[in-house]
CSV table of C-alpha atoms in Angstrom, one decimal:
chain,number,residue,atom,x,y,z
A,1,MET,CA,-9.5,-1.2,23.4
A,2,LEU,CA,-11.0,-4.9,23.8
A,3,GLU,CA,-14.3,-4.2,22.7
A,4,ILE,CA,-13.8,-2.4,19.6
A,5,ALA,CA,-11.9,-4.7,18.3
A,6,ALA,CA,-14.2,-7.5,18.7
A,7,VAL,CA,-16.8,-5.4,16.9
A,8,PHE,CA,-15.1,-4.3,14.8
A,9,ILE,CA,-13.7,-8.0,13.6
A,10,THR,CA,-17.5,-9.1,13.4
A,11,ILE,CA,-18.2,-6.3,11.2
A,12,THR,CA,-15.6,-7.3,8.8
A,13,ALA,CA,-16.4,-10.6,9.4
A,14,LEU,CA,-20.2,-10.2,8.0
A,15,PHE,CA,-19.4,-7.7,5.4
A,16,ALA,CA,-16.5,-10.6,4.1
A,17,TRP,CA,-19.5,-13.3,4.2
A,18,PHE,CA,-21.9,-11.0,2.6
A,19,ASN,CA,-19.3,-10.0,-0.2
A,20,TYR,CA,-18.8,-13.5,-0.9
A,21,ARG,CA,-22.7,-15.2,-0.9
A,22,PHE,CA,-24.0,-12.2,-2.6
A,23,ILE,CA,-21.9,-9.4,-4.2
A,24,LYS,CA,-19.1,-11.4,-4.9
A,25,LEU,CA,-17.0,-8.8,-6.2
A,26,PRO,CA,-12.8,-9.4,-4.9
A,27,ALA,CA,-12.7,-10.0,-1.6
A,28,THR,CA,-11.2,-6.5,-0.3
A,29,ILE,CA,-13.1,-4.0,-2.7
A,30,GLY,CA,-16.3,-5.5,-2.1
A,31,VAL,CA,-16.0,-5.3,1.5
A,32,MET,CA,-14.5,-1.9,1.3
A,33,CYS,CA,-18.3,-1.0,-1.2
A,34,ILE,CA,-19.9,-2.6,1.8
A,35,SER,CA,-18.3,0.2,4.4
A,36,LEU,CA,-18.9,2.9,2.3
A,37,LEU,CA,-22.8,2.4,1.8
A,38,ALA,CA,-22.6,1.7,5.1
A,39,SER,CA,-21.1,4.8,5.5
A,40,VAL,CA,-23.5,6.9,3.0
A,41,LEU,CA,-26.4,5.0,4.8
A,42,LEU,CA,-26.0,6.3,8.2
A,43,ILE,CA,-24.8,9.8,7.0
A,44,ALA,CA,-28.5,9.8,5.3
A,45,LEU,CA,-30.2,8.4,8.7
A,46,SER,CA,-28.7,11.8,10.5
A,47,HIS,CA,-30.0,14.3,8.1
A,48,PHE,CA,-33.3,12.5,8.7
A,49,GLY,CA,-33.2,13.0,12.1
A,50,PHE,CA,-31.4,9.9,13.5
A,51,ASP,CA,-28.7,11.0,14.9
A,52,ALA,CA,-28.1,8.6,17.8
A,53,ILE,CA,-26.9,5.8,15.3
A,54,THR,CA,-24.5,7.8,13.3
A,55,ASP,CA,-23.0,9.5,16.6
A,56,TRP,CA,-22.4,6.4,18.1
A,57,ALA,CA,-20.4,4.8,15.4
A,58,GLU,CA,-18.5,8.2,14.5
A,59,ALA,CA,-17.8,8.3,18.6
A,60,TRP,CA,-16.3,4.0,18.0
A,61,LEU,CA,-14.1,5.0,14.9
A,62,GLY,CA,-13.1,8.9,17.2
A,63,GLN,CA,-11.7,5.7,19.5
A,64,ILE,CA,-9.7,4.1,16.2
A,65,ASN,CA,-6.2,5.6,15.3
A,66,PHE,CA,-6.1,5.1,11.6
A,67,ASN,CA,-2.0,6.2,11.0
A,68,ALA,CA,-1.2,4.0,14.2
A,69,LEU,CA,-3.4,0.9,14.1
A,70,LEU,CA,-1.6,0.7,9.9
A,71,MET,CA,1.9,2.5,9.9
A,72,ASP,CA,2.9,1.4,13.6
A,73,GLY,CA,0.9,-2.0,13.4
A,74,MET,CA,-0.6,-3.8,10.0
A,75,LEU,CA,2.1,-2.0,7.4
A,76,SER,CA,4.9,-4.4,8.8
A,77,PHE,CA,3.0,-7.4,9.0
A,78,LEU,CA,1.5,-6.8,5.1
A,79,LEU,CA,4.8,-6.0,4.1
A,80,PHE,CA,6.0,-9.3,5.4
A,81,ALA,CA,3.6,-11.4,4.6
A,82,GLY,CA,4.4,-9.6,1.1
A,83,ALA,CA,7.9,-10.1,0.5
A,84,LEU,CA,7.5,-13.5,2.1
A,85,HIS,CA,6.0,-14.8,-1.2
A,86,VAL,CA,8.2,-13.3,-4.5
A,87,ASP,CA,11.0,-15.3,-5.4
A,88,PHE,CA,13.7,-13.0,-5.4
A,89,HIS,CA,15.8,-14.7,-8.9
A,90,LYS,CA,12.2,-14.0,-10.5
A,91,LEU,CA,12.5,-10.4,-8.8
A,92,LYS,CA,15.9,-9.8,-9.9
A,93,ARG,CA,15.4,-9.8,-13.5
A,94,TYR,CA,13.8,-6.8,-13.1
A,95,ARG,CA,15.6,-4.9,-10.7
A,96,TYR,CA,16.9,-2.2,-12.7
A,97,SER,CA,13.0,-1.4,-13.9
A,98,ILE,CA,11.7,-2.1,-10.0
A,99,GLY,CA,14.6,-0.2,-8.8
A,100,PHE,CA,14.1,3.2,-10.9
A,101,LEU,CA,10.2,3.3,-10.1
A,102,ALA,CA,10.4,2.4,-6.5
A,103,THR,CA,12.8,5.5,-6.0
A,104,ILE,CA,13.6,8.0,-9.0
A,105,GLY,CA,9.6,7.1,-9.6
A,106,VAL,CA,8.7,8.2,-6.2
A,107,LEU,CA,10.4,11.1,-6.0
A,108,ILE,CA,9.4,12.0,-9.7
A,109,SER,CA,5.6,11.8,-9.1
A,110,THR,CA,5.9,13.3,-5.5
A,111,VAL,CA,6.8,16.4,-7.4
A,112,ALA,CA,4.7,16.9,-10.2
A,113,ILE,CA,1.2,15.4,-8.5
A,114,GLY,CA,3.0,18.1,-5.2
A,115,SER,CA,3.2,20.7,-8.5
A,116,ALA,CA,-0.4,20.3,-10.0
A,117,ALA,CA,-2.0,20.3,-6.3
A,118,TRP,CA,0.1,23.4,-5.9
A,119,TRP,CA,-1.4,24.6,-9.6
A,120,LEU,CA,-4.8,23.8,-8.4
A,121,PHE,CA,-5.3,24.6,-5.4
A,122,ALA,CA,-4.3,28.0,-6.1
A,123,THR,CA,-6.5,28.4,-9.1
A,124,PHE,CA,-9.9,27.2,-7.3
A,125,HIS,CA,-8.1,29.8,-4.6
A,126,VAL,CA,-7.8,27.5,-1.8
A,127,GLY,CA,-4.2,28.2,-0.2
A,128,VAL,CA,-2.2,25.1,0.4
A,129,PRO,CA,1.5,26.1,0.3
A,130,TYR,CA,4.0,24.4,-1.8
A,131,LEU,CA,6.0,22.4,0.7
A,132,TYR,CA,2.5,20.6,1.8
A,133,CYS,CA,1.8,19.9,-1.4
A,134,LEU,CA,4.7,18.3,-1.9
A,135,VAL,CA,3.9,16.5,1.2
A,136,PHE,CA,0.8,15.6,-0.2
A,137,GLY,CA,2.6,14.4,-3.7
A,138,ALA,CA,4.7,11.8,-1.4
A,139,LEU,CA,1.7,10.4,0.7
A,140,ILE,CA,-0.1,9.7,-2.7
A,141,SER,CA,2.6,8.4,-4.6
A,142,PRO,CA,2.8,4.7,-2.9
A,143,THR,CA,0.8,2.3,-4.8
A,144,ASP,CA,-1.2,-0.4,-3.2
A,145,PRO,CA,-1.5,-3.3,-5.5
A,146,ILE,CA,-3.3,-5.6,-2.3
A,147,ALA,CA,-6.5,-5.6,-3.8
A,148,VAL,CA,-5.1,-6.1,-7.8
A,149,LEU,CA,-3.5,-8.7,-7.6
A,150,GLY,CA,-6.8,-11.1,-6.8
A,151,ILE,CA,-8.0,-9.4,-9.6
A,152,MET,CA,-4.9,-10.3,-11.9
A,153,ARG,CA,-4.8,-13.9,-10.9
A,154,SER,CA,-8.1,-14.8,-11.2
A,155,ALA,CA,-8.2,-12.9,-14.8
A,156,GLY,CA,-5.1,-15.4,-15.6
A,157,ALA,CA,-2.7,-12.8,-15.5
A,158,PRO,CA,1.0,-14.2,-16.0
A,159,GLU,CA,3.5,-14.0,-13.5
A,160,ASP,CA,5.9,-11.4,-15.2
A,161,MET,CA,3.1,-8.8,-14.6
A,162,GLU,CA,2.9,-10.0,-11.1
A,163,ILE,CA,6.1,-10.0,-10.4
A,164,LYS,CA,6.5,-6.9,-11.4
A,165,ILE,CA,3.8,-4.5,-9.5
A,166,VAL,CA,4.5,-6.6,-6.4
A,167,GLY,CA,8.7,-6.0,-6.4
A,168,GLU,CA,7.3,-1.8,-6.8
A,169,SER,CA,5.2,-1.7,-4.5
A,170,LEU,CA,7.1,-3.2,-1.8
A,171,PHE,CA,9.9,-1.2,-1.8
A,172,ASN,CA,8.1,2.5,-3.3
A,173,ASP,CA,5.7,2.0,0.2
A,174,GLY,CA,9.1,2.2,2.3
A,175,VAL,CA,10.9,4.7,0.0
A,176,ALA,CA,7.5,6.8,-0.4
A,177,VAL,CA,7.1,6.8,3.3
A,178,VAL,CA,11.0,7.9,3.8
A,179,VAL,CA,10.0,10.9,1.7
A,180,PHE,CA,7.3,11.3,3.2
A,181,THR,CA,8.8,12.1,6.9
A,182,MET,CA,11.3,14.3,4.5
A,183,MET,CA,8.9,16.8,3.6
A,184,LEU,CA,6.5,16.8,6.2
A,185,GLY,CA,9.6,17.8,8.3
A,186,ALA,CA,10.6,20.6,5.8
A,187,ALA,CA,6.8,21.9,6.0
A,188,THR,CA,6.8,22.2,9.9
A,189,ALA,CA,10.0,23.2,9.6
A,190,THR,CA,11.6,20.6,11.7
A,191,GLU,CA,14.0,19.4,8.8
A,192,ALA,CA,15.7,21.0,6.6
A,193,LEU,CA,15.1,20.7,2.9
A,194,THR,CA,18.4,21.0,1.5
A,195,VAL,CA,20.4,18.3,-1.3
A,196,THR,CA,23.1,16.9,1.2
A,197,HIS,CA,20.3,16.8,4.3
A,198,SER,CA,17.8,15.0,2.6
A,199,ALA,CA,20.6,12.9,1.0
A,200,MET,CA,22.0,12.0,4.3
A,201,LEU,CA,18.5,11.1,6.1
A,202,PHE,CA,17.5,9.0,3.5
A,203,LEU,CA,20.8,7.1,3.3
A,204,GLU,CA,20.2,7.0,7.0
A,205,GLU,CA,16.5,5.7,6.7
A,206,ALA,CA,17.1,3.3,3.7
A,207,GLY,CA,20.4,1.9,4.1
A,208,GLY,CA,19.2,1.2,7.9
A,209,GLY,CA,16.4,-0.3,6.8
A,210,ILE,CA,17.6,-2.4,4.6
A,211,LEU,CA,21.2,-3.6,6.5
A,212,LEU,CA,18.2,-4.2,9.6
A,213,GLY,CA,16.3,-6.0,7.4
A,214,LEU,CA,19.1,-8.5,6.5
A,215,VAL,CA,20.6,-8.5,9.7
A,216,MET,CA,16.9,-9.4,11.9
A,217,GLY,CA,16.1,-12.0,8.3
A,218,TYR,CA,19.6,-13.9,9.0
A,219,ILE,CA,19.3,-14.0,13.1
A,220,ALA,CA,15.6,-15.6,12.4
A,221,TYR,CA,16.8,-18.0,9.6
A,222,TRP,CA,19.7,-19.4,12.0
A,223,MET,CA,17.3,-20.1,14.2
A,224,MET,CA,14.9,-21.4,12.1
A,225,LYS,CA,18.2,-23.7,10.3
A,226,SER,CA,18.6,-25.2,13.9
A,227,ILE,CA,15.5,-26.7,14.6
A,228,ASP,CA,12.9,-28.6,13.1
A,229,GLN,CA,9.4,-27.6,15.1
A,230,TYR,CA,7.0,-25.8,12.8
A,231,GLN,CA,5.4,-24.2,15.5
A,232,ILE,CA,8.5,-22.8,17.2
A,233,GLU,CA,9.5,-21.7,13.3
A,234,VAL,CA,6.5,-19.6,12.5
A,235,LEU,CA,6.5,-18.1,16.5
A,236,VAL,CA,10.2,-16.8,14.7
A,237,THR,CA,8.7,-15.3,12.0
A,238,LEU,CA,5.9,-13.7,13.8
A,239,ALA,CA,8.6,-12.2,16.5
A,240,LEU,CA,11.0,-11.2,13.5
A,241,VAL,CA,8.0,-9.1,11.9
A,242,LEU,CA,6.7,-7.7,16.0
A,243,GLY,CA,10.6,-6.8,17.0
A,244,GLY,CA,12.0,-6.0,13.7
A,245,TYR,CA,9.8,-3.2,13.3
A,246,THR,CA,9.9,-2.1,16.8
A,247,LEU,CA,13.8,-2.2,17.0
A,248,ALA,CA,13.9,-0.5,13.5
A,249,THR,CA,11.5,2.8,15.0
A,250,HIS,CA,13.3,3.0,18.0
A,251,LEU,CA,16.8,3.2,15.5
A,252,HIS,CA,15.3,5.8,13.2
A,253,VAL,CA,15.4,3.2,10.1
A,254,SER,CA,13.0,2.6,7.6
A,255,GLY,CA,10.6,-0.1,9.3
A,256,PRO,CA,8.8,-1.1,6.5
A,257,ILE,CA,11.8,-1.6,4.0
A,258,SER,CA,13.1,-3.6,6.8
A,259,MET,CA,10.6,-5.9,7.0
A,260,VAL,CA,10.4,-6.2,2.5
A,261,ILE,CA,14.1,-7.1,3.3
A,262,ALA,CA,13.8,-9.8,6.0
A,263,GLY,CA,10.4,-11.6,4.2
A,264,LEU,CA,12.3,-11.5,0.7
A,265,PHE,CA,15.5,-13.2,3.3
A,266,ILE,CA,12.8,-15.9,4.9
A,267,GLY,CA,11.0,-16.2,1.4
A,268,ASN,CA,13.6,-17.3,-0.1
A,269,ARG,CA,16.9,-18.8,1.5
A,270,GLY,CA,14.5,-19.5,4.4
A,271,ARG,CA,12.3,-21.4,2.6
A,272,GLU,CA,15.4,-23.6,0.6
A,273,HIS,CA,17.3,-24.1,2.9
A,274,ALA,CA,15.8,-23.8,6.6
A,275,MET,CA,12.1,-25.2,6.6
A,276,SER,CA,11.1,-29.1,6.4
A,277,ASN,CA,8.3,-29.2,4.2
A,278,THR,CA,5.6,-29.3,6.8
A,279,THR,CA,7.0,-25.8,7.9
A,280,ARG,CA,6.4,-24.4,4.5
A,281,ARG,CA,3.1,-25.1,4.9
A,282,TYR,CA,2.3,-24.1,7.8
A,283,VAL,CA,4.5,-20.9,7.3
A,284,ASP,CA,2.9,-19.9,4.0
A,285,GLY,CA,-0.8,-21.1,5.5
A,286,PHE,CA,0.0,-18.7,8.7
A,287,TRP,CA,1.0,-15.5,6.7
A,288,GLU,CA,-1.3,-15.8,4.1
A,289,LEU,CA,-4.2,-15.9,6.8
A,290,ILE,CA,-2.6,-12.9,8.2
A,291,ASP,CA,-2.9,-11.4,5.0
A,292,GLU,CA,-6.5,-11.8,4.4
A,293,ILE,CA,-7.9,-10.9,7.2
A,294,LEU,CA,-5.4,-7.4,7.8
A,295,ASN,CA,-6.5,-6.7,4.1
A,296,ALA,CA,-10.2,-7.4,4.5
A,297,VAL,CA,-9.6,-4.9,8.3
A,298,LEU,CA,-8.1,-1.7,6.2
A,299,PHE,CA,-10.6,-2.2,3.3
A,300,VAL,CA,-13.3,-1.7,5.5
A,301,LEU,CA,-12.1,0.6,7.7
A,302,ILE,CA,-11.1,2.7,4.8
A,303,GLY,CA,-15.0,2.9,3.5
A,304,LEU,CA,-16.1,3.5,7.5
A,305,GLU,CA,-13.8,6.6,8.1
A,306,LEU,CA,-16.2,8.0,5.6
A,307,LEU,CA,-17.9,9.3,8.4
A,308,LEU,CA,-15.2,11.0,9.5
A,309,ILE,CA,-13.5,12.6,7.2
A,310,PRO,CA,-14.8,16.4,6.8
A,311,PHE,CA,-16.4,16.2,2.9
A,312,GLN,CA,-17.2,18.6,0.1
A,313,TRP,CA,-18.1,18.2,-3.0
A,314,SER,CA,-16.1,21.0,-4.3
A,315,TYR,CA,-12.5,19.2,-3.8
A,316,PHE,CA,-13.7,16.4,-6.9
A,317,ILE,CA,-13.3,19.8,-8.7
A,318,VAL,CA,-9.7,19.6,-7.9
A,319,ALA,CA,-9.1,15.7,-7.3
A,320,GLY,CA,-9.9,15.2,-10.7
A,321,PRO,CA,-7.4,16.5,-12.3
A,322,VAL,CA,-5.1,15.8,-10.3
A,323,ILE,CA,-6.2,11.9,-10.8
A,324,GLY,CA,-5.2,12.8,-14.3
A,325,VAL,CA,-1.7,13.9,-13.5
A,326,MET,CA,-1.2,11.0,-11.4
A,327,LEU,CA,-1.8,8.7,-14.0
A,328,VAL,CA,-0.2,10.5,-17.1
A,329,THR,CA,3.2,10.4,-14.2
A,330,ARG,CA,2.8,7.1,-13.5
A,331,LEU,CA,2.5,6.5,-17.5
A,332,LEU,CA,5.9,8.0,-17.9
A,333,THR,CA,7.2,6.7,-15.3
A,334,ILE,CA,6.9,3.1,-16.1
A,335,GLY,CA,7.1,3.8,-19.7
A,336,LEU,CA,10.8,5.4,-19.9
A,337,PRO,CA,12.8,2.7,-18.0
A,338,ILE,CA,10.8,-0.2,-19.9
A,339,PHE,CA,11.5,1.7,-23.7
A,340,VAL,CA,14.9,1.8,-22.4
A,341,LEU,CA,15.6,-1.6,-20.9
A,342,ARG,CA,13.6,-3.8,-23.2
A,343,ARG,CA,16.5,-4.4,-25.8
A,344,TRP,CA,17.5,-6.6,-22.7
A,345,VAL,CA,14.8,-7.5,-20.9
A,346,PRO,CA,11.6,-9.1,-22.4
A,347,TYR,CA,8.6,-7.3,-21.5
A,348,ARG,CA,4.9,-8.6,-22.7
A,349,ARG,CA,2.9,-5.8,-25.1
A,350,GLY,CA,0.9,-4.4,-22.5
A,351,THR,CA,2.4,-4.2,-19.8
A,352,THR,CA,3.0,-0.4,-19.7
A,353,ARG,CA,-0.7,0.0,-20.0
A,354,VAL,CA,-1.4,-2.9,-16.8
A,355,LEU,CA,1.2,-1.4,-14.6
A,356,THR,CA,0.2,2.2,-15.2
A,357,TRP,CA,-3.9,1.2,-14.5
A,358,GLY,CA,-2.6,-1.4,-11.9
A,359,GLY,CA,-1.1,0.6,-9.6
A,360,LEU,CA,-3.6,1.5,-6.5
A,361,ARG,CA,-3.6,4.4,-3.9
A,362,GLY,CA,-4.7,2.4,-0.7
A,363,GLY,CA,-4.5,2.6,3.0
A,364,ILE,CA,-1.2,4.1,3.4
A,365,SER,CA,-2.0,7.3,1.2
A,366,VAL,CA,-4.7,7.4,3.8
A,367,ALA,CA,-2.7,7.0,7.1
A,368,LEU,CA,-0.4,9.5,6.2
A,369,ALA,CA,-2.7,11.7,5.4
A,370,LEU,CA,-4.9,11.2,8.4
A,371,GLY,CA,-1.8,11.3,10.4
A,372,LEU,CA,-0.3,15.4,9.2
A,373,PRO,CA,-0.4,17.4,12.1
A,374,GLU,CA,-3.1,20.1,12.7
A,375,SER,CA,-3.0,22.6,10.4
A,376,ASP,CA,-5.3,25.3,7.8
A,377,TYR,CA,-4.2,22.6,5.4
A,378,ARG,CA,-4.6,19.2,6.8
A,379,ASN,CA,-8.9,18.8,5.7
A,380,THR,CA,-8.2,19.4,2.3
A,381,ILE,CA,-5.2,17.5,1.7
A,382,VAL,CA,-7.1,14.3,3.8
A,383,MET,CA,-10.4,15.3,1.9
A,384,VAL,CA,-8.3,14.8,-1.6
A,385,THR,CA,-6.6,11.7,-0.8
A,386,TYR,CA,-9.6,10.2,0.1
A,387,ILE,CA,-11.3,10.7,-2.6
A,388,ILE,CA,-8.3,9.8,-4.9
A,389,VAL,CA,-8.3,6.2,-2.9
A,390,LEU,CA,-11.7,6.1,-3.3
A,391,PHE,CA,-11.2,6.4,-7.4
A,392,SER,CA,-8.2,4.6,-7.3
A,393,ILE,CA,-10.0,1.3,-5.5
A,394,LEU,CA,-13.1,1.5,-7.5
A,395,ALA,CA,-12.7,2.7,-10.7
A,396,GLN,CA,-8.8,1.4,-11.1
A,397,GLY,CA,-8.9,-2.1,-9.0
A,398,LEU,CA,-12.6,-2.9,-10.7
A,399,THR,CA,-11.4,-2.5,-14.5
A,400,ILE,CA,-8.3,-3.5,-14.2
A,401,GLY,CA,-9.6,-7.6,-15.0
A,402,ARG,CA,-10.8,-6.8,-18.1
A,403,LEU,CA,-7.3,-4.4,-19.2
A,404,VAL,CA,-5.2,-7.7,-18.3
A,405,GLN,CA,-7.3,-9.6,-20.2
A,406,HIS,CA,-7.4,-7.1,-23.1
A,407,VAL,CA,-3.7,-7.4,-23.1
A,408,LEU,CA,-2.7,-11.0,-22.2
A,409,PRO,CA,-3.2,-12.4,-25.8
A,410,GLN,CA,-0.4,-9.9,-27.2
A,411,ASN,CA,2.9,-11.6,-26.1
A,412,SER,CA,5.2,-9.9,-27.9
A,413,LYS,CA,8.3,-7.8,-25.8
A,414,GLY,CA,6.9,-4.2,-26.3
A,415,GLY,CA,5.8,-1.6,-23.2
């Protein structure tokens, strides 16, 4: 395992250096583009008889469980690091629209995308049952704005746009994982898909995650407040993430939601009352570094996964219309709350367009798809998910900066 980690970190460092030195794309998108090109090159070499290198790369990648690596390891760090730097008072200002997008919006997206996928699969004679299509709708619904945030900042995006997209993504990741678990249980006949049972399961997972996050966050806050030693306080935050996520798994509550709540607690109340200036500097620096490193690793791995995914060009026929449905659904779920709330909450003109196009799909969707149990439909869902994620990161991620610059001068209220 140590050898795998050493090779992978070395590859990530080389790709990150090459991107910064020569290509100069946003870091996460740049390293993913390079890893994609490396995958395509290896696949091309295998077609010309150079199978040894490709076989070694596939065998090496096959030892990495992408789903376990992200969902049981990296996700807790990424969500905590993201929540740590969110101002709760600014987030609270847009709580209704963010709450709608992270709950009702995820459910609407799951049903709309799942239903459209079911119709498309049937039209092109790809037999995927409706429940499995809802599983697909759930796993493709969570947005992953990690890559786009850096672009928005470099483009001079206003803070209100950042806080909306960060707040939504932090919470809808956790909610979407809960919905995905429910749908997968129904599809595999391990859970009953009734309104009462689903509501109770959702309340247990999400409500339990919120409660656990508050309790663990308060314990860490109390420990940090009682001392002034930045090394130990950084260690406390690290233990909070590792121990808290593991405990959430054992208690069968939402680990992602608990990490978001704990991160918000430490990043706001903890920052204000439990940290000295020195501690703030080291805690922020530590988690920013963790965030950057893990994101680089994640996007390199997404690109290299092309070697293992049973790719077929015919699935572009299905993925294309699904992308259209995904964008239209997102446009409606964003535009509706903004239209309703704009009388009370100021929204910069262009917000709907930026949030619609900035809702990238990323590593979580790929991890959930790869974590599906073996079935006749798994490869189909994995392939379509991968195509959508590639489009989202490359097409949306590389153009969101121009869209922000286009709408930025318009500062009046509206959507």
